[in-house]
Coordinates of N, CA, C and O in Angstrom, one line a residue:
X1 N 0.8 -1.2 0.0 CA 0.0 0.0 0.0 C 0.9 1.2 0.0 O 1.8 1.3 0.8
X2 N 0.6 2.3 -1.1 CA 1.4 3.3 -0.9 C 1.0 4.6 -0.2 O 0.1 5.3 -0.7
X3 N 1.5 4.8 0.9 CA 1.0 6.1 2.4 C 1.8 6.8 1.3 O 2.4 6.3 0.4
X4 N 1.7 8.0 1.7 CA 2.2 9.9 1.4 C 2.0 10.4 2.3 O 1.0 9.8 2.7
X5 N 2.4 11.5 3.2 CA 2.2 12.5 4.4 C 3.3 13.4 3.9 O 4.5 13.5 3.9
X6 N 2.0 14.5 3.4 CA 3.2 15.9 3.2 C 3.7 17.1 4.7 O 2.6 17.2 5.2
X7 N 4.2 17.5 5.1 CA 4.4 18.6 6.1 C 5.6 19.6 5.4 O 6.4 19.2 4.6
X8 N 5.5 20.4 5.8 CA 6.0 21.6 6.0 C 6.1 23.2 5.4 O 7.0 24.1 5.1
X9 N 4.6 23.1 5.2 CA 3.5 24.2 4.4 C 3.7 25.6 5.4 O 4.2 25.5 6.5
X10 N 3.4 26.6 4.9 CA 3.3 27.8 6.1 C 2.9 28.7 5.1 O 2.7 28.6 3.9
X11 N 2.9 30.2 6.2 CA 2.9 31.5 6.1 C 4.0 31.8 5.6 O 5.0 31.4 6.3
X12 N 4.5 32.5 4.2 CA 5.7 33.1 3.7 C 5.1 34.3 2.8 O 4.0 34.3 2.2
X13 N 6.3 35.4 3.0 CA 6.0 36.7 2.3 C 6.7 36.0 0.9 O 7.5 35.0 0.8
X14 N 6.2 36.8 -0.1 CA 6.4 36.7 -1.6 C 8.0 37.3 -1.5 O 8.5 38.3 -0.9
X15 N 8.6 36.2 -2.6 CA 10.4 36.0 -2.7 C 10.8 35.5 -1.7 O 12.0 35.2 -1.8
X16 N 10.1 35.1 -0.1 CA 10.7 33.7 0.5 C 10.8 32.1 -0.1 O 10.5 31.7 -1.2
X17 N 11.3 31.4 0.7 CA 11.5 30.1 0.6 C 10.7 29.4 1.7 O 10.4 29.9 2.7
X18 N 10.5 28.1 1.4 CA 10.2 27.0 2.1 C 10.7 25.3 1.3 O 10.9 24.9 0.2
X19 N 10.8 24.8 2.3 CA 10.9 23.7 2.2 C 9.5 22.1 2.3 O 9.1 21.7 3.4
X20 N 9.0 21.6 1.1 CA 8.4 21.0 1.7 C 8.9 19.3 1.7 O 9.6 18.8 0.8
X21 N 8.1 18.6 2.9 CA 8.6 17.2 2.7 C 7.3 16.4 2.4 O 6.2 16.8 2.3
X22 N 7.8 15.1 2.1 CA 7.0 14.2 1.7 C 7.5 12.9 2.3 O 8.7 12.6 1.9
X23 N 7.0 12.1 3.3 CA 7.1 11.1 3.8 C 6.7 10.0 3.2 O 5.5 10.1 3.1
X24 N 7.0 8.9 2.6 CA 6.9 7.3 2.1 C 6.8 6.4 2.8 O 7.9 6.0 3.3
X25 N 5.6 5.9 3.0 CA 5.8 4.3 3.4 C 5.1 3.2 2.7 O 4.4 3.5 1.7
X26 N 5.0 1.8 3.1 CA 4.4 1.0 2.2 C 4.7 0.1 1.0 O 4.4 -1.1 0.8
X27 N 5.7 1.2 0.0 CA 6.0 0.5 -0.8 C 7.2 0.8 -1.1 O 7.8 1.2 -0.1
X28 N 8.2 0.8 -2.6 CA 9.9 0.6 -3.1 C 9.5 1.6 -3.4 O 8.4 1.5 -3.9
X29 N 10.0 3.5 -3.3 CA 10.2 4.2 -3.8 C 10.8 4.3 -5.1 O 10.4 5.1 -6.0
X30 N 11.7 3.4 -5.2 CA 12.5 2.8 -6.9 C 11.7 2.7 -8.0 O 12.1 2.7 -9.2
X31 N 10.4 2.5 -7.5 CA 9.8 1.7 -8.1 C 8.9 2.5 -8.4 O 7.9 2.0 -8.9
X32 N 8.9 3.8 -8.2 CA 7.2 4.7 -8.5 C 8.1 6.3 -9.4 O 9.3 6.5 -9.2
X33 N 7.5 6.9 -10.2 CA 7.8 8.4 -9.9 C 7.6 8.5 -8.6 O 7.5 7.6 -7.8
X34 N 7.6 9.9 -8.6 CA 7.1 10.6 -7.1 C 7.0 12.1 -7.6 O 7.9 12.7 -8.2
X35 N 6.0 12.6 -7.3 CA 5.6 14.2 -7.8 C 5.2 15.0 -6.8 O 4.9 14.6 -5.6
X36 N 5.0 16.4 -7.3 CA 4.2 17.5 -6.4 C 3.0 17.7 -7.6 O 3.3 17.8 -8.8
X37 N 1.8 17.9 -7.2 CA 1.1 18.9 -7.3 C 0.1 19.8 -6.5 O 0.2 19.8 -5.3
X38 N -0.6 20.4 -6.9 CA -1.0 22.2 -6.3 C -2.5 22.0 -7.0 O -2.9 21.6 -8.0
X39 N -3.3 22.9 -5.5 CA -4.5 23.2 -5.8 C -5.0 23.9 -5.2 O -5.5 23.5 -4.2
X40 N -5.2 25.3 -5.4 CA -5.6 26.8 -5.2 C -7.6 26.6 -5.5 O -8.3 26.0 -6.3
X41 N -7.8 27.3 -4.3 CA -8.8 27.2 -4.6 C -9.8 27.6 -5.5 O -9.6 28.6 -6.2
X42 N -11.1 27.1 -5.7 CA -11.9 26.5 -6.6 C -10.8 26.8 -8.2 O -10.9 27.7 -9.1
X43 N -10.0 25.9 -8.1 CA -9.3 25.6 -9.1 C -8.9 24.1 -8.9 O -8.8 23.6 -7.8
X44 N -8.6 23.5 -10.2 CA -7.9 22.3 -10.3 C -6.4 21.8 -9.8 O -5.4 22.6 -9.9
X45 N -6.3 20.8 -9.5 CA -4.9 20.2 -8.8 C -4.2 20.2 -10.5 O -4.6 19.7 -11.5
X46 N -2.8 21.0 -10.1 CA -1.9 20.9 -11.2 C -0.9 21.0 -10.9 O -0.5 21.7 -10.0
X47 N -0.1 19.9 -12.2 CA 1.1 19.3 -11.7 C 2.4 20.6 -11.9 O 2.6 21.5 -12.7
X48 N 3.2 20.1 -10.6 CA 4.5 21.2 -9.9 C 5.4 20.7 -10.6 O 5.8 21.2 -11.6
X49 N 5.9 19.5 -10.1 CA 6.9 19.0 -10.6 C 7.2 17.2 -10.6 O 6.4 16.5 -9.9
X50 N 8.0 16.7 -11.1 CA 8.3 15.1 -10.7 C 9.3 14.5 -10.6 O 10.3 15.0 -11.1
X51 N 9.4 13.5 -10.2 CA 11.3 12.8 -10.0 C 11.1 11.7 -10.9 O 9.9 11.5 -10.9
X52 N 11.5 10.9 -11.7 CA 11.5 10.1 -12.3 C 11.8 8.8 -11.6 O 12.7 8.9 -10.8
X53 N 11.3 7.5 -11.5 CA 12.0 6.5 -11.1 C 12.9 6.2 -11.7 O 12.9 6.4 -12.9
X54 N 14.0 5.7 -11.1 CA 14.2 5.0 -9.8 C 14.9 6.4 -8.6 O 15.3 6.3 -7.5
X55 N 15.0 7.6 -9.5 CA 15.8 8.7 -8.8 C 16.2 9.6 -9.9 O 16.4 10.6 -9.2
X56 N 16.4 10.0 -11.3 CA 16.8 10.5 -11.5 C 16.0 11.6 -12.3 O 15.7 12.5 -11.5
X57 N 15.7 11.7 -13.5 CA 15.5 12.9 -14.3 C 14.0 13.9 -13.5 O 13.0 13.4 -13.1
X58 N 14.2 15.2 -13.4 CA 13.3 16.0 -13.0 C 12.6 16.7 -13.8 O 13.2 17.2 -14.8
X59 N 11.1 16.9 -13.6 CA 10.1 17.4 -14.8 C 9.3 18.6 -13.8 O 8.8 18.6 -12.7
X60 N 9.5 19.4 -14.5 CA 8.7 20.9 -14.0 C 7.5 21.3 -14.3 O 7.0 20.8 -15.2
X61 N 6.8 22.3 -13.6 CA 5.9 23.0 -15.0 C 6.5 24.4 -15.2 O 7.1 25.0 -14.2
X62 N 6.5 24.9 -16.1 CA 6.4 26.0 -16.6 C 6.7 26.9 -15.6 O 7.8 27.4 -15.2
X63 N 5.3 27.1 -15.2 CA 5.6 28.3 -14.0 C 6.3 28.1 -12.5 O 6.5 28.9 -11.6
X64 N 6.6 26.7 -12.6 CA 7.9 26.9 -11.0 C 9.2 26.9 -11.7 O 10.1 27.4 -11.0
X65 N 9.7 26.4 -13.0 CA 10.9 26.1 -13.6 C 11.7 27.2 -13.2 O 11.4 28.4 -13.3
X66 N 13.2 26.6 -12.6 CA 14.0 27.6 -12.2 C 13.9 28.7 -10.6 O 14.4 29.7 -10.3
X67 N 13.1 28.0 -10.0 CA 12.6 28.3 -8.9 C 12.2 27.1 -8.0 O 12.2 27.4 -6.8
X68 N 11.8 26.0 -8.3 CA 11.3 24.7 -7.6 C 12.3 23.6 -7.6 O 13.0 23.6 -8.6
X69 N 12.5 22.9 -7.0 CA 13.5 22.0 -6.9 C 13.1 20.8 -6.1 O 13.0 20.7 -4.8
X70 N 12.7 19.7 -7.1 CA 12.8 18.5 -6.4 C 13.6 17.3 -6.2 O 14.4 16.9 -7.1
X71 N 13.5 16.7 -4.8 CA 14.9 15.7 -5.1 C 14.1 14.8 -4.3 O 13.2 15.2 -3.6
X72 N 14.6 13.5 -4.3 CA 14.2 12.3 -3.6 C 15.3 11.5 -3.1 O 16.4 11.5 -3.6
X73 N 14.8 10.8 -1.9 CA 15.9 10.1 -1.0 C 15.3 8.7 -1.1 O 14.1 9.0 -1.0
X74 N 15.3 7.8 -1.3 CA 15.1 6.3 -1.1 C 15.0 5.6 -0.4 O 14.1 4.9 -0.1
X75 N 16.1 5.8 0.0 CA 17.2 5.1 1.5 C 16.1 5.3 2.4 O 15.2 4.6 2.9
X76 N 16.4 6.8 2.6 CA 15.4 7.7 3.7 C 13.9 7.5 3.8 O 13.2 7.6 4.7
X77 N 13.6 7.3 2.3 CA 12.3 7.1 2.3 C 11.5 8.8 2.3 O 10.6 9.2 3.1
X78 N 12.2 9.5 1.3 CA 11.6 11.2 1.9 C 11.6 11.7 0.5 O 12.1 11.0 -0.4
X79 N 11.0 12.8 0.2 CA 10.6 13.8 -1.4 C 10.7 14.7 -1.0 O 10.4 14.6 0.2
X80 N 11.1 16.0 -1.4 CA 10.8 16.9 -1.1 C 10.8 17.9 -2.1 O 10.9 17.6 -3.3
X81 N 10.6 19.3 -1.7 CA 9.9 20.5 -2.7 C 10.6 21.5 -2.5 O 9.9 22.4 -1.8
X82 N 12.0 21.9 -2.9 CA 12.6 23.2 -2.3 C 11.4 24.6 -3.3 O 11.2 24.5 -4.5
X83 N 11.2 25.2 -2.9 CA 10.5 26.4 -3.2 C 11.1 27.6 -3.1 O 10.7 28.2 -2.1
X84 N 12.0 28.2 -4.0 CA 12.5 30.0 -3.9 C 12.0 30.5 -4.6 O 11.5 29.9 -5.5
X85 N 11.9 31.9 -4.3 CA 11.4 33.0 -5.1 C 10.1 33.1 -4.7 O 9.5 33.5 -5.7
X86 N 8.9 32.7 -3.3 CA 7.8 32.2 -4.0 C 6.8 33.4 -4.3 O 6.7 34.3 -3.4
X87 N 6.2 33.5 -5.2 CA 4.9 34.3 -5.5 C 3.5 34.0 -5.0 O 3.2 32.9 -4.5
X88 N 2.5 35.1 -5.1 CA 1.3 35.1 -4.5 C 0.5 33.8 -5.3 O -0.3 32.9 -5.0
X89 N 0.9 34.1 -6.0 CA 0.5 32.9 -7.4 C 0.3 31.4 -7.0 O -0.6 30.6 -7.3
X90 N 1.6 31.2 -6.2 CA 2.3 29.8 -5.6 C 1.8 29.1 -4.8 O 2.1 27.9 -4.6
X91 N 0.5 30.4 -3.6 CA -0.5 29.8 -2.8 C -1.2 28.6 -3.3 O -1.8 28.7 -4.3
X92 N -1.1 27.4 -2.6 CA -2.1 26.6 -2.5 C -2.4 25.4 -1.5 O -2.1 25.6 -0.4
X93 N -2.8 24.4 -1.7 CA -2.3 22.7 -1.0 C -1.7 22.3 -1.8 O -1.9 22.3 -3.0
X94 N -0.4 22.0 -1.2 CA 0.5 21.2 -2.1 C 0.4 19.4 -1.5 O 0.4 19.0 -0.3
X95 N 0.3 18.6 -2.6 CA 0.1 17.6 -2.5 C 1.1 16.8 -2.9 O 1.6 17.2 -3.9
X96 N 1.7 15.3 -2.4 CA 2.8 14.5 -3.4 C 2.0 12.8 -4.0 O 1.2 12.1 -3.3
X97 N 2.3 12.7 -4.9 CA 1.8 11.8 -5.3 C 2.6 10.7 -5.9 O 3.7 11.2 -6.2
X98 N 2.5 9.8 -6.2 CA 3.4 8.7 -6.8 C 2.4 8.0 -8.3 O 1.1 8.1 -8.5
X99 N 3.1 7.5 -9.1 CA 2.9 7.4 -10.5 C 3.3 6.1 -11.2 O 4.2 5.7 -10.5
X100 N 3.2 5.6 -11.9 CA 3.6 4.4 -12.5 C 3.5 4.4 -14.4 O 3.5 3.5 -15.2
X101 N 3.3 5.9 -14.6 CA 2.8 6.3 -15.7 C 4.3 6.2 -17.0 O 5.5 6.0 -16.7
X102 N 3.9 6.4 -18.3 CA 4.6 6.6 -19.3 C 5.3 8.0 -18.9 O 4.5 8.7 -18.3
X103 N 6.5 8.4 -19.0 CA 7.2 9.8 -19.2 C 5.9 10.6 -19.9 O 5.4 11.5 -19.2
X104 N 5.4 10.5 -20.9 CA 5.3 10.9 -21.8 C 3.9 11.8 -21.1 O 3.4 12.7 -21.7
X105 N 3.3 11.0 -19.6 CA 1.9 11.0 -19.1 C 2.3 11.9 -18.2 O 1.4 12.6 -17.8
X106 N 3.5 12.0 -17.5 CA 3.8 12.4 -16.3 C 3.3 13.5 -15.6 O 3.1 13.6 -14.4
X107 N 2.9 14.4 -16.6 CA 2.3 15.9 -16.0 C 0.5 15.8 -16.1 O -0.1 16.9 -16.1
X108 N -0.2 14.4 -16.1 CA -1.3 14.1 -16.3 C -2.1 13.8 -14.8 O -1.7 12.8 -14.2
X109 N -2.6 14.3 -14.5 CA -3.4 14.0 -13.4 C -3.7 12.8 -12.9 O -3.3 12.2 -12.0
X110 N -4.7 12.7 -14.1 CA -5.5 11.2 -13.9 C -4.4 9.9 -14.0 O -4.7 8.7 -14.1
X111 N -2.9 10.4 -13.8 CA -1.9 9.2 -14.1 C -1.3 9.0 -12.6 O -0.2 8.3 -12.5
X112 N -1.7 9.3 -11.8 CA -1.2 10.0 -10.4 C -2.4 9.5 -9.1 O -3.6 9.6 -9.1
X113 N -1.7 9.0 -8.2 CA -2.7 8.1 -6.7 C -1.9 8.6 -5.7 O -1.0 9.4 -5.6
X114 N -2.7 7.7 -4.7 CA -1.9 7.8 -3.3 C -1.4 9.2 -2.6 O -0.3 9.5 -2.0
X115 N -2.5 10.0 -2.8 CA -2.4 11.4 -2.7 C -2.5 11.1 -0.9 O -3.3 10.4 -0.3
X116 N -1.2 12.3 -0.4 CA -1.5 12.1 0.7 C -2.4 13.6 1.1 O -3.0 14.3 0.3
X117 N -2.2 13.9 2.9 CA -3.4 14.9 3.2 C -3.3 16.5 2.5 O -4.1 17.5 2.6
X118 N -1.8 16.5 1.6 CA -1.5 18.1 1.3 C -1.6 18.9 2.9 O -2.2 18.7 4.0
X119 N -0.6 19.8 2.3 CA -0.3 20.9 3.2 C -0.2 22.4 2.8 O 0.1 22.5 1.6
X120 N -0.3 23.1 3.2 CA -1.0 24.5 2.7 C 0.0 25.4 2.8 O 0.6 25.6 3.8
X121 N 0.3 26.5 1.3 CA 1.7 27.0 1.3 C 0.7 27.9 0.6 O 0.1 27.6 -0.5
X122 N 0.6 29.4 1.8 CA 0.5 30.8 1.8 C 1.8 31.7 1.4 O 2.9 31.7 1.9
X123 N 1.3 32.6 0.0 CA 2.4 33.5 0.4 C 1.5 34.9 0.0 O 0.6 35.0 -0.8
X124 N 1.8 35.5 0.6 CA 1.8 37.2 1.2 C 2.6 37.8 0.0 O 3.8 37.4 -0.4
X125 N 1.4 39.1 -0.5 CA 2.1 40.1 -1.0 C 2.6 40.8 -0.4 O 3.2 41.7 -1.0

């Protein structure tokens, strides 16, 4: 069974940082992507960014590229979401999710489970 538990969401003024994490258990991290996505409200959950299995290539969207930074631990069993620069824009639940999808699907919603509770990342103009 694949758990997710995101923490470490907050209060930040616009051009802070945060860090967020993403906890694994259950299953081979090796064995899944592992992603972020975001959902502002009454808007749809859309995809932030992703790690590739088993660890390596990273996929962005657009508007965090160059600003968002994800990396994954295995060993540790941990994901996480470096966030600089952030904008008012950037407000939302951020969620991590795991994937078993084609590259090609990766930034697809409906390709994406095991959403854990999200955690909520304010930023202040």
């Amino acid at each position: 069974q694949v758990l997710l538990a995101e923490s470490g969401g907050g209060l930040v003024q616009a051009g802070g940082s945060l860090t967020l994490s993403c906890t694994a258990s259950g299953f081979i991290m090796g064995n899944y992507h592992l992603g972020w996505f975001r959902q502002a409200p009454g808007k749809e959950r859309e995809f932030v960014a992703a790690s590739k299995r088993p660890g390596g290539t990273a996929y962005y969207a657009q508007s965090v590229e160059g600003r968002f930074t994800i990396s994954r631990y295995n060993l540790k069993r941990m994901l996480y979401l470096q966030m600089n620069n952030l904008k008012p824009e950037d407000t939302a639940i951020y969620y991590c999710g795991a994937s078993t999808a084609a590259i090609s699907a990766i930034r697809q919603l409906d390709m994406w489970h095991s959403w854990g509770q999200g955690t909520q990342v304010t930023v202040s103009s």
